[in-house]
Amino acid sequence: MCLATVFKESDNTVICRNVSRIDVVNDAVVIRDIMGDETKVQGKILMVDLANSVVKLQCD
């Protein structure tokens, strides 16, 4: 299983670790970890690096 870490692009802070699913709903990004916990962030996906399991978001 490939799990990702989601970072805030502006300062590289970790938003969520062990991410198994990401959904885009209107202007929000909904991040779900392997435990099923969801984090909703206003913003957009800037980059997804599948080889290194990294996702960067631009947060509003």
Coordinates of N, CA, C and O in Angstrom, one line a residue:
M1 N 0.8 -1.2 0.0 CA 0.0 0.0 0.0 C 0.9 1.2 0.0 O 1.9 1.3 0.7
C2 N 0.5 2.2 -0.8 CA 1.3 3.5 -0.9 C 0.5 4.5 -0.1 O -0.6 4.9 -0.5
L3 N 1.1 5.0 0.9 CA 0.5 6.1 1.7 C 1.3 7.4 1.6 O 2.5 7.3 1.4
A4 N 0.7 8.5 1.6 CA 1.3 9.8 1.4 C 1.3 10.7 2.6 O 0.6 10.5 3.5
T5 N 2.2 11.7 2.5 CA 2.2 12.7 3.5 C 1.9 14.0 2.8 O 2.4 14.3 1.7
V6 N 0.9 14.8 3.3 CA 0.4 16.0 2.7 C 1.1 17.2 3.4 O 1.0 17.3 4.7
F7 N 1.7 18.1 2.7 CA 2.4 19.3 3.2 C 1.7 20.5 2.7 O 1.2 20.6 1.6
K8 N 1.7 21.6 3.6 CA 1.3 22.9 3.2 C 2.5 23.5 2.4 O 3.6 23.6 3.0
E9 N 2.3 24.0 1.2 CA 3.4 24.4 0.3 C 4.1 25.7 0.9 O 5.3 25.8 0.8
S10 N 3.4 26.6 1.5 CA 4.0 27.9 1.9 C 5.1 27.7 2.9 O 6.1 28.4 2.9
D11 N 5.0 26.8 3.9 CA 6.0 26.6 4.9 C 6.4 25.1 5.2 O 7.1 24.9 6.1
N12 N 6.0 24.2 4.3 CA 6.3 22.8 4.4 C 5.8 22.2 5.7 O 6.4 21.1 6.1
T13 N 4.8 22.7 6.4 CA 4.3 22.0 7.5 C 3.4 20.8 7.1 O 2.8 20.8 6.1
V14 N 3.5 19.8 7.9 CA 2.7 18.6 7.6 C 1.2 18.8 8.0 O 0.9 19.2 9.1
I15 N 0.4 18.6 7.0 CA -1.1 18.6 7.3 C -1.6 17.3 7.8 O -2.4 17.2 8.7
C16 N -1.1 16.2 7.1 CA -1.6 14.9 7.5 C -0.6 13.8 7.0 O 0.0 14.0 5.9
R17 N -0.4 12.8 7.8 CA 0.5 11.7 7.4 C -0.4 10.4 7.2 O -1.5 10.3 7.6
N18 N 0.2 9.4 6.5 CA -0.5 8.1 6.3 C -1.8 8.3 5.5 O -2.8 7.7 5.9
V19 N -1.7 9.2 4.5 CA -2.9 9.5 3.7 C -3.2 8.4 2.7 O -2.3 8.0 2.0
S20 N -4.4 7.9 2.8 CA -4.8 6.9 1.8 C -5.8 7.3 0.7 O -5.9 6.7 -0.3
R21 N -6.4 8.5 0.9 CA -7.3 9.0 -0.1 C -7.4 10.5 0.0 O -7.4 11.1 1.1
I22 N -7.5 11.2 -1.2 CA -7.7 12.6 -1.3 C -8.8 12.9 -2.3 O -8.8 12.3 -3.4
D23 N -9.8 13.7 -1.9 CA -10.9 14.1 -2.7 C -10.9 15.6 -2.9 O -10.6 16.3 -1.9
V24 N -11.2 16.1 -4.0 CA -11.4 17.5 -4.3 C -12.9 17.8 -4.4 O -13.6 17.2 -5.2
V25 N -13.4 18.6 -3.5 CA -14.8 19.0 -3.4 C -14.9 20.5 -3.5 O -14.6 21.2 -2.5
N26 N -15.4 21.0 -4.7 CA -15.4 22.4 -4.9 C -14.1 23.0 -4.7 O -13.1 22.7 -5.3
D27 N -14.0 24.0 -3.7 CA -12.7 24.6 -3.4 C -11.9 24.0 -2.2 O -11.0 24.6 -1.7
A28 N -12.3 22.8 -1.8 CA -11.7 22.2 -0.7 C -11.1 20.9 -1.1 O -11.5 20.2 -2.0
V29 N -10.0 20.5 -0.3 CA -9.4 19.2 -0.5 C -9.7 18.4 0.8 O -9.4 18.9 1.9
V30 N -10.3 17.2 0.6 CA -10.6 16.4 1.8 C -9.6 15.2 1.8 O -9.5 14.5 0.8
I31 N -8.9 15.2 2.9 CA -7.8 14.2 3.1 C -8.2 13.2 4.1 O -8.7 13.5 5.2
R32 N -8.1 11.9 3.8 CA -8.4 10.8 4.7 C -7.2 9.9 5.0 O -6.5 9.5 4.0
D33 N -6.9 9.7 6.2 CA -5.8 8.8 6.6 C -6.2 7.4 6.7 O -7.4 7.1 6.6
I34 N -5.3 6.5 7.0 CA -5.6 5.1 7.1 C -6.5 4.7 8.2 O -7.1 3.6 8.2
M35 N -6.7 5.6 9.2 CA -7.6 5.3 10.3 C -9.0 5.8 10.0 O -9.9 5.6 10.8
G36 N -9.2 6.5 8.8 CA -10.5 7.0 8.5 C -10.8 8.4 8.9 O -11.8 8.9 8.6
D37 N -9.8 9.0 9.6 CA -10.0 10.4 10.0 C -9.8 11.3 8.8 O -9.0 11.1 8.0
E38 N -10.7 12.3 8.7 CA -10.7 13.3 7.6 C -10.3 14.6 8.0 O -10.7 15.1 9.1
T39 N -9.6 15.3 7.2 CA -9.2 16.7 7.3 C -9.6 17.4 6.1 O -9.3 17.0 5.0
K40 N -10.3 18.5 6.3 CA -10.8 19.3 5.1 C -10.0 20.6 5.1 O -9.9 21.3 6.1
V41 N -9.4 21.0 3.9 CA -8.6 22.1 3.8 C -9.1 22.9 2.6 O -9.3 22.4 1.5
Q42 N -9.2 24.2 2.8 CA -9.6 25.1 1.7 C -8.3 25.4 0.9 O -7.3 25.8 1.4
G43 N -8.3 25.0 -0.4 CA -7.1 25.2 -1.2 C -7.1 24.3 -2.4 O -8.2 23.9 -2.8
K44 N -5.9 24.1 -3.0 CA -5.8 23.2 -4.2 C -4.5 22.4 -4.1 O -3.6 22.8 -3.5
I45 N -4.5 21.4 -4.9 CA -3.4 20.5 -5.0 C -2.4 21.1 -6.0 O -2.8 21.5 -7.1
L46 N -1.1 21.3 -5.5 CA -0.1 21.9 -6.4 C 0.7 20.8 -7.0 O 1.1 20.9 -8.2
M47 N 1.0 19.7 -6.3 CA 2.0 18.7 -6.7 C 1.7 17.4 -6.0 O 1.4 17.4 -4.8
V48 N 1.8 16.3 -6.8 CA 1.7 14.9 -6.3 C 3.0 14.2 -6.8 O 3.2 14.1 -8.0
D49 N 3.8 13.7 -5.8 CA 5.0 13.0 -6.1 C 4.7 11.5 -5.7 O 4.9 11.2 -4.5
L50 N 4.3 10.7 -6.6 CA 4.0 9.3 -6.3 C 5.2 8.5 -5.9 O 5.1 7.6 -5.0
A51 N 6.4 8.8 -6.5 CA 7.6 8.0 -6.1 C 8.0 8.2 -4.7 O 8.5 7.3 -4.1
N52 N 7.8 9.4 -4.2 CA 8.2 9.7 -2.8 C 7.0 9.9 -1.8 O 7.2 10.3 -0.7
S53 N 5.8 9.6 -2.3 CA 4.6 9.7 -1.5 C 4.4 11.1 -0.8 O 4.1 11.2 0.4
V54 N 4.6 12.1 -1.6 CA 4.4 13.5 -1.2 C 3.3 14.2 -1.9 O 3.3 14.1 -3.2
V55 N 2.5 15.0 -1.2 CA 1.5 15.8 -1.8 C 1.7 17.2 -1.2 O 1.8 17.4 0.0
K56 N 1.7 18.3 -2.1 CA 1.8 19.6 -1.6 C 0.5 20.4 -2.0 O 0.0 20.3 -3.1
L57 N 0.0 21.1 -1.0 CA -1.3 21.9 -1.2 C -1.0 23.4 -1.0 O -0.1 23.8 -0.2
Q58 N -1.7 24.2 -1.8 CA -1.7 25.6 -1.6 C -3.0 25.9 -0.8 O -4.1 25.6 -1.2
C59 N -2.8 26.3 0.4 CA -3.9 26.5 1.3 C -4.3 28.0 1.3 O -3.5 28.9 1.3
D60 N -5.7 28.2 1.3 CA -6.2 29.6 1.4 C -6.2 30.1 2.8 O -6.2 29.5 3.7

